[in-house]
Amino acid sequence: MNIILFGPPGAGKGTQAKFLIEKFKIIQISTGDILREEVKLKTDLGISAKNIMDNGDLVPDEIIMSIVEKRLAEPDCKKGFILDGFPRTLNQALELEKILKVQNSEINKIIFIDVDEDILIERITTRALETSNIREDDNSTILKNRIKIYKKDTKPVLDFYKNMKKLVTVNGMMSIEDVSKAIVKLLWFI
Ligand code: AMP
């Protein structure tokens, strides 16, 4: 089972991914987590990505695709994977199709976690206040930029998967547990 967890910043993709990897014993590929690790290790990639991430902008597609291609070639992906925070541009989605075709694999479902914009802002502000390990991209000016970029660059990805009849939508404004339950229901038939 290969799935994409899709949604705006603060929709709860990371939280739901953690639940799903336990439930279905598949792995999570979060491009954001991979990039944060590179930043922490101060690799060349991390150094070039840091400012972009701190501003809430998108890291160039070539960098993201080389990360994803390498990761998808690892044997643990054979059992199934959850993509979290990727693809974020139409170009990334198209490139992903090419990689999977070569591997004789495909995305089974893309799960859109739908959350209203005002709730997103509230959630991320709370996350920034409550977390001791504050993400540098969690303040409200940057959040507004992230939402703007989401609408401009990332939303077209939804239409792409909708046309392929692979898109399912979950109301992301329910409790975390109810969102998890709704996702499990949708995945049961794969
Ligand atoms: P996330 O943890 O998914 O919110 O990602 C944090 C930041 O990493 C984003 O705001 C981007 O700067 C960068 N990033 C993560 N995934 C991608 C992607 N697929 N394409 C471009 N930039 C990304």
PDB file of C-alpha atoms and ligand atoms in Angstrom:
ATOM      1  CA  MET A   1       0.000   0.000   0.000  1.00  0.00           C
ATOM      2  CA  ASN A   2       1.532   3.252  -1.166  1.00  0.00           C
ATOM      3  CA  ILE A   3      -0.214   6.392  -0.053  1.00  0.00           C
ATOM      4  CA  ILE A   4       0.247  10.132  -0.020  1.00  0.00           C
ATOM      5  CA  LEU A   5      -0.909  12.182   2.948  1.00  0.00           C
ATOM      6  CA  PHE A   6      -1.776  15.546   1.527  1.00  0.00           C
ATOM      7  CA  GLY A   7      -2.897  18.775   3.118  1.00  0.00           C
ATOM      8  CA  PRO A   8      -1.963  22.322   4.051  1.00  0.00           C
ATOM      9  CA  PRO A   9       0.690  23.106   6.664  1.00  0.00           C
ATOM     10  CA  GLY A  10      -0.692  22.256  10.092  1.00  0.00           C
ATOM     11  CA  ALA A  11      -3.311  19.789   8.786  1.00  0.00           C
ATOM     12  CA  GLY A  12      -1.893  17.004  10.966  1.00  0.00           C
ATOM     13  CA  LYS A  13      -0.135  14.969   8.254  1.00  0.00           C
ATOM     14  CA  GLY A  14       2.804  14.101  10.502  1.00  0.00           C
ATOM     15  CA  THR A  15       0.541  13.025  13.380  1.00  0.00           C
ATOM     16  CA  GLN A  16      -1.585  10.809  11.143  1.00  0.00           C
ATOM     17  CA  ALA A  17       1.486   9.356   9.418  1.00  0.00           C
ATOM     18  CA  LYS A  18       2.858   8.228  12.813  1.00  0.00           C
ATOM     19  CA  PHE A  19      -0.430   6.474  13.527  1.00  0.00           C
ATOM     20  CA  LEU A  20      -0.595   4.804  10.100  1.00  0.00           C
ATOM     21  CA  ILE A  21       2.958   3.430  10.160  1.00  0.00           C
ATOM     22  CA  GLU A  22       2.076   1.601  13.393  1.00  0.00           C
ATOM     23  CA  LYS A  23      -1.276   0.394  12.137  1.00  0.00           C
ATOM     24  CA  PHE A  24      -0.233  -0.831   8.693  1.00  0.00           C
ATOM     25  CA  LYS A  25       3.478  -1.534   9.333  1.00  0.00           C
ATOM     26  CA  ILE A  26       4.589   0.604   6.448  1.00  0.00           C
ATOM     27  CA  ILE A  27       7.210   3.327   6.409  1.00  0.00           C
ATOM     28  CA  GLN A  28       6.872   7.098   6.376  1.00  0.00           C
ATOM     29  CA  ILE A  29       8.845   9.287   4.016  1.00  0.00           C
ATOM     30  CA  SER A  30       8.694  12.893   5.152  1.00  0.00           C
ATOM     31  CA  THR A  31      10.752  15.211   2.954  1.00  0.00           C
ATOM     32  CA  GLY A  32      10.494  17.861   5.709  1.00  0.00           C
ATOM     33  CA  ASP A  33      12.018  15.469   8.290  1.00  0.00           C
ATOM     34  CA  ILE A  34      14.782  14.424   5.882  1.00  0.00           C
ATOM     35  CA  LEU A  35      15.597  18.082   5.180  1.00  0.00           C
ATOM     36  CA  ARG A  36      15.586  19.001   8.900  1.00  0.00           C
ATOM     37  CA  GLU A  37      18.042  16.157   9.540  1.00  0.00           C
ATOM     38  CA  GLU A  38      20.329  17.490   6.783  1.00  0.00           C
ATOM     39  CA  VAL A  39      20.125  20.974   8.341  1.00  0.00           C
ATOM     40  CA  LYS A  40      21.008  19.553  11.763  1.00  0.00           C
ATOM     41  CA  LEU A  41      23.997  17.671  10.340  1.00  0.00           C
ATOM     42  CA  LYS A  42      25.074  20.818   8.448  1.00  0.00           C
ATOM     43  CA  THR A  43      25.529  18.910   5.177  1.00  0.00           C
ATOM     44  CA  ASP A  44      25.864  20.915   1.941  1.00  0.00           C
ATOM     45  CA  LEU A  45      22.241  20.109   1.181  1.00  0.00           C
ATOM     46  CA  GLY A  46      21.185  21.201   4.669  1.00  0.00           C
ATOM     47  CA  ILE A  47      23.102  24.445   4.459  1.00  0.00           C
ATOM     48  CA  SER A  48      21.514  25.355   1.125  1.00  0.00           C
ATOM     49  CA  ALA A  49      18.006  24.357   2.286  1.00  0.00           C
ATOM     50  CA  LYS A  50      18.030  26.103   5.676  1.00  0.00           C
ATOM     51  CA  ASN A  51      17.197  29.665   4.616  1.00  0.00           C
ATOM     52  CA  ILE A  52      14.552  28.482   2.200  1.00  0.00           C
ATOM     53  CA  MET A  53      12.881  26.423   4.917  1.00  0.00           C
ATOM     54  CA  ASP A  54      13.146  29.178   7.519  1.00  0.00           C
ATOM     55  CA  ASN A  55      11.276  31.496   5.153  1.00  0.00           C
ATOM     56  CA  GLY A  56       8.582  28.913   4.473  1.00  0.00           C
ATOM     57  CA  ASP A  57       9.507  28.713   0.786  1.00  0.00           C
ATOM     58  CA  LEU A  58       9.826  25.523  -1.247  1.00  0.00           C
ATOM     59  CA  VAL A  59      13.158  23.782  -1.671  1.00  0.00           C
ATOM     60  CA  PRO A  60      13.885  23.378  -5.429  1.00  0.00           C
ATOM     61  CA  ASP A  61      12.303  20.362  -7.117  1.00  0.00           C
ATOM     62  CA  GLU A  62      15.678  18.924  -8.227  1.00  0.00           C
ATOM     63  CA  ILE A  63      16.879  18.672  -4.625  1.00  0.00           C
ATOM     64  CA  ILE A  64      13.606  17.164  -3.449  1.00  0.00           C
ATOM     65  CA  MET A  65      13.484  14.663  -6.315  1.00  0.00           C
ATOM     66  CA  SER A  66      17.024  13.437  -5.706  1.00  0.00           C
ATOM     67  CA  ILE A  67      16.130  12.863  -2.015  1.00  0.00           C
ATOM     68  CA  VAL A  68      12.914  11.019  -2.865  1.00  0.00           C
ATOM     69  CA  GLU A  69      14.374   8.934  -5.674  1.00  0.00           C
ATOM     70  CA  LYS A  70      17.199   7.739  -3.417  1.00  0.00           C
ATOM     71  CA  ARG A  71      14.801   6.962  -0.566  1.00  0.00           C
ATOM     72  CA  LEU A  72      12.295   5.079  -2.741  1.00  0.00           C
ATOM     73  CA  ALA A  73      15.086   2.847  -4.040  1.00  0.00           C
ATOM     74  CA  GLU A  74      15.692   1.461  -0.536  1.00  0.00           C
ATOM     75  CA  PRO A  75      14.351  -2.052   0.076  1.00  0.00           C
ATOM     76  CA  ASP A  76      12.102  -1.139   3.038  1.00  0.00           C
ATOM     77  CA  CYS A  77       9.826   0.794   0.655  1.00  0.00           C
ATOM     78  CA  LYS A  78       8.756  -2.438  -1.036  1.00  0.00           C
ATOM     79  CA  LYS A  79       6.300  -3.187   1.774  1.00  0.00           C
ATOM     80  CA  GLY A  80       4.543   0.129   1.273  1.00  0.00           C
ATOM     81  CA  PHE A  81       5.080   3.744   2.178  1.00  0.00           C
ATOM     82  CA  ILE A  82       3.387   6.941   3.232  1.00  0.00           C
ATOM     83  CA  LEU A  83       4.590  10.112   1.570  1.00  0.00           C
ATOM     84  CA  ASP A  84       4.182  13.073   3.911  1.00  0.00           C
ATOM     85  CA  GLY A  85       4.836  16.604   2.655  1.00  0.00           C
ATOM     86  CA  PHE A  86       5.586  15.352  -0.849  1.00  0.00           C
ATOM     87  CA  PRO A  87       4.697  15.986  -3.687  1.00  0.00           C
ATOM     88  CA  ARG A  88       4.282  19.720  -3.150  1.00  0.00           C
ATOM     89  CA  THR A  89       4.373  20.829  -6.781  1.00  0.00           C
ATOM     90  CA  LEU A  90       2.811  19.454  -9.942  1.00  0.00           C
ATOM     91  CA  ASN A  91       6.289  18.851 -11.301  1.00  0.00           C
ATOM     92  CA  GLN A  92       7.179  16.735  -8.243  1.00  0.00           C
ATOM     93  CA  ALA A  93       3.990  14.704  -8.757  1.00  0.00           C
ATOM     94  CA  LEU A  94       4.872  14.088 -12.416  1.00  0.00           C
ATOM     95  CA  GLU A  95       8.448  13.127 -11.561  1.00  0.00           C
ATOM     96  CA  LEU A  96       7.151  10.751  -8.893  1.00  0.00           C
ATOM     97  CA  GLU A  97       4.992   9.003 -11.488  1.00  0.00           C
ATOM     98  CA  LYS A  98       8.104   8.421 -13.624  1.00  0.00           C
ATOM     99  CA  ILE A  99      10.106   6.982 -10.723  1.00  0.00           C
ATOM    100  CA  LEU A 100       7.287   4.648  -9.701  1.00  0.00           C
ATOM    101  CA  LYS A 101       6.718   3.499 -13.275  1.00  0.00           C
ATOM    102  CA  VAL A 102      10.347   2.407 -13.526  1.00  0.00           C
ATOM    103  CA  GLN A 103       9.911   0.517 -10.240  1.00  0.00           C
ATOM    104  CA  ASN A 104       6.706  -1.068 -11.513  1.00  0.00           C
ATOM    105  CA  SER A 105       4.893   0.514  -8.621  1.00  0.00           C
ATOM    106  CA  GLU A 106       2.179   3.132  -8.111  1.00  0.00           C
ATOM    107  CA  ILE A 107       0.379   5.355  -5.644  1.00  0.00           C
ATOM    108  CA  ASN A 108      -2.839   3.642  -4.484  1.00  0.00           C
ATOM    109  CA  LYS A 109      -4.516   6.566  -2.759  1.00  0.00           C
ATOM    110  CA  ILE A 110      -3.926  10.179  -1.947  1.00  0.00           C
ATOM    111  CA  ILE A 111      -5.588  11.234   1.279  1.00  0.00           C
ATOM    112  CA  PHE A 112      -6.422  14.910   1.465  1.00  0.00           C
ATOM    113  CA  ILE A 113      -6.734  16.138   5.056  1.00  0.00           C
ATOM    114  CA  ASP A 114      -8.962  19.161   4.628  1.00  0.00           C
ATOM    115  CA  VAL A 115      -8.721  21.976   7.211  1.00  0.00           C
ATOM    116  CA  ASP A 116     -10.002  25.582   7.039  1.00  0.00           C
ATOM    117  CA  GLU A 117      -7.368  28.302   6.870  1.00  0.00           C
ATOM    118  CA  ASP A 118      -8.314  30.065  10.150  1.00  0.00           C
ATOM    119  CA  ILE A 119      -8.037  26.779  12.044  1.00  0.00           C
ATOM    120  CA  LEU A 120      -4.605  26.152  10.531  1.00  0.00           C
ATOM    121  CA  ILE A 121      -3.323  29.499  11.752  1.00  0.00           C
ATOM    122  CA  GLU A 122      -4.692  28.833  15.234  1.00  0.00           C
ATOM    123  CA  ARG A 123      -3.124  25.353  15.351  1.00  0.00           C
ATOM    124  CA  ILE A 124       0.315  26.396  14.210  1.00  0.00           C
ATOM    125  CA  THR A 125       0.373  29.355  16.591  1.00  0.00           C
ATOM    126  CA  THR A 126      -0.442  26.976  19.443  1.00  0.00           C
ATOM    127  CA  ARG A 127       2.205  24.492  18.273  1.00  0.00           C
ATOM    128  CA  ALA A 128       4.814  27.288  18.279  1.00  0.00           C
ATOM    129  CA  LEU A 129       3.830  28.375  21.806  1.00  0.00           C
ATOM    130  CA  GLU A 130       3.613  24.893  23.320  1.00  0.00           C
ATOM    131  CA  THR A 131       6.614  23.144  21.832  1.00  0.00           C
ATOM    132  CA  SER A 132       9.965  23.531  23.490  1.00  0.00           C
ATOM    133  CA  ASN A 133      11.641  22.402  20.300  1.00  0.00           C
ATOM    134  CA  ILE A 134      10.124  25.237  18.274  1.00  0.00           C
ATOM    135  CA  ARG A 135      10.301  24.807  14.531  1.00  0.00           C
ATOM    136  CA  GLU A 136      11.825  27.934  13.047  1.00  0.00           C
ATOM    137  CA  ASP A 137       9.152  27.924  10.360  1.00  0.00           C
ATOM    138  CA  ASP A 138       6.262  28.021  12.861  1.00  0.00           C
ATOM    139  CA  ASN A 139       5.709  31.753  13.312  1.00  0.00           C
ATOM    140  CA  SER A 140       2.705  33.490  11.873  1.00  0.00           C
ATOM    141  CA  THR A 141       4.361  35.619   9.145  1.00  0.00           C
ATOM    142  CA  ILE A 142       6.105  32.570   7.802  1.00  0.00           C
ATOM    143  CA  LEU A 143       2.963  30.513   8.182  1.00  0.00           C
ATOM    144  CA  LYS A 144       1.076  32.978   6.015  1.00  0.00           C
ATOM    145  CA  ASN A 145       3.785  32.573   3.368  1.00  0.00           C
ATOM    146  CA  ARG A 146       3.546  28.783   3.650  1.00  0.00           C
ATOM    147  CA  ILE A 147      -0.222  28.924   3.145  1.00  0.00           C
ATOM    148  CA  LYS A 148       0.173  31.270   0.163  1.00  0.00           C
ATOM    149  CA  ILE A 149       2.664  28.884  -1.427  1.00  0.00           C
ATOM    150  CA  TYR A 150       0.427  25.936  -0.638  1.00  0.00           C
ATOM    151  CA  LYS A 151      -2.452  27.573  -2.502  1.00  0.00           C
ATOM    152  CA  LYS A 152      -0.318  28.591  -5.477  1.00  0.00           C
ATOM    153  CA  ASP A 153       2.070  25.644  -5.958  1.00  0.00           C
ATOM    154  CA  THR A 154       0.722  22.705  -3.990  1.00  0.00           C
ATOM    155  CA  LYS A 155      -3.045  22.764  -4.537  1.00  0.00           C
ATOM    156  CA  PRO A 156      -2.707  21.921  -8.281  1.00  0.00           C
ATOM    157  CA  VAL A 157      -1.369  18.541  -7.138  1.00  0.00           C
ATOM    158  CA  LEU A 158      -4.876  17.793  -5.808  1.00  0.00           C
ATOM    159  CA  ASP A 159      -6.440  18.163  -9.248  1.00  0.00           C
ATOM    160  CA  PHE A 160      -3.796  15.923 -10.738  1.00  0.00           C
ATOM    161  CA  TYR A 161      -4.737  13.049  -8.415  1.00  0.00           C
ATOM    162  CA  LYS A 162      -8.441  13.852  -8.606  1.00  0.00           C
ATOM    163  CA  ASN A 163      -8.273  13.307 -12.374  1.00  0.00           C
ATOM    164  CA  MET A 164      -6.565   9.975 -11.757  1.00  0.00           C
ATOM    165  CA  LYS A 165      -9.469   9.047  -9.433  1.00  0.00           C
ATOM    166  CA  LYS A 166      -7.071   8.407  -6.584  1.00  0.00           C
ATOM    167  CA  LEU A 167      -8.044  11.297  -4.343  1.00  0.00           C
ATOM    168  CA  VAL A 168     -10.068  10.830  -1.162  1.00  0.00           C
ATOM    169  CA  THR A 169     -10.886  13.601   1.298  1.00  0.00           C
ATOM    170  CA  VAL A 170     -11.048  13.470   5.084  1.00  0.00           C
ATOM    171  CA  ASN A 171     -12.390  16.223   7.313  1.00  0.00           C
ATOM    172  CA  GLY A 172      -9.246  17.276   9.196  1.00  0.00           C
ATOM    173  CA  MET A 173     -11.178  19.397  11.685  1.00  0.00           C
ATOM    174  CA  MET A 174     -12.380  16.396  13.676  1.00  0.00           C
ATOM    175  CA  SER A 175     -10.407  15.080  16.662  1.00  0.00           C
ATOM    176  CA  ILE A 176      -7.083  13.385  15.892  1.00  0.00           C
ATOM    177  CA  GLU A 177      -8.649   9.986  16.728  1.00  0.00           C
ATOM    178  CA  ASP A 178     -11.641  10.545  14.457  1.00  0.00           C
ATOM    179  CA  VAL A 179      -9.416  11.633  11.575  1.00  0.00           C
ATOM    180  CA  SER A 180      -7.355   8.441  12.082  1.00  0.00           C
ATOM    181  CA  LYS A 181     -10.516   6.322  12.075  1.00  0.00           C
ATOM    182  CA  ALA A 182     -11.782   7.978   8.890  1.00  0.00           C
ATOM    183  CA  ILE A 183      -8.450   7.339   7.156  1.00  0.00           C
ATOM    184  CA  VAL A 184      -8.366   3.691   8.222  1.00  0.00           C
ATOM    185  CA  LYS A 185     -11.877   3.212   6.836  1.00  0.00           C
ATOM    186  CA  LEU A 186     -10.773   4.600   3.490  1.00  0.00           C
ATOM    187  CA  LEU A 187      -7.659   2.444   3.360  1.00  0.00           C
ATOM    188  CA  TRP A 188      -9.301  -0.802   4.327  1.00  0.00           C
ATOM    189  CA  PHE A 189     -10.363  -1.490   0.748  1.00  0.00           C
ATOM    190  CA  ILE A 190      -6.946  -1.179  -0.844  1.00  0.00           C
TER     191      ILE A 190
HETATM  192  P1  AMP B   1       7.190  20.101   6.324  1.00  0.00           P
HETATM  193  O1  AMP B   1       7.808  19.497   7.529  1.00  0.00           O
HETATM  194  O2  AMP B   1       6.646  19.067   5.375  1.00  0.00           O
HETATM  195  O3  AMP B   1       6.213  21.176   6.637  1.00  0.00           O
HETATM  196  O4  AMP B   1       8.389  20.812   5.516  1.00  0.00           O
HETATM  197  C1  AMP B   1       9.147  21.857   6.078  1.00  0.00           C
HETATM  198  C2  AMP B   1       9.803  22.666   4.966  1.00  0.00           C
HETATM  199  O5  AMP B   1      10.685  21.830   4.197  1.00  0.00           O
HETATM  200  C3  AMP B   1       8.850  23.251   3.935  1.00  0.00           C
HETATM  201  O6  AMP B   1       8.285  24.479   4.352  1.00  0.00           O
HETATM  202  C4  AMP B   1       9.771  23.420   2.742  1.00  0.00           C
HETATM  203  O7  AMP B   1      10.630  24.533   2.905  1.00  0.00           O
HETATM  204  C5  AMP B   1      10.625  22.171   2.815  1.00  0.00           C
HETATM  205  N1  AMP B   1      10.013  21.043   2.094  1.00  0.00           N
HETATM  206  C6  AMP B   1       9.552  19.870   2.624  1.00  0.00           C
HETATM  207  N2  AMP B   1       9.052  19.068   1.688  1.00  0.00           N
HETATM  208  C7  AMP B   1       9.171  19.741   0.514  1.00  0.00           C
HETATM  209  C8  AMP B   1       8.802  19.453  -0.827  1.00  0.00           C
HETATM  210  N3  AMP B   1       8.199  18.313  -1.157  1.00  0.00           N
HETATM  211  N4  AMP B   1       9.087  20.400  -1.770  1.00  0.00           N
HETATM  212  C9  AMP B   1       9.697  21.559  -1.462  1.00  0.00           C
HETATM  213  N5  AMP B   1      10.053  21.894  -0.213  1.00  0.00           N
HETATM  214  C10 AMP B   1       9.796  21.002   0.775  1.00  0.00           C
END
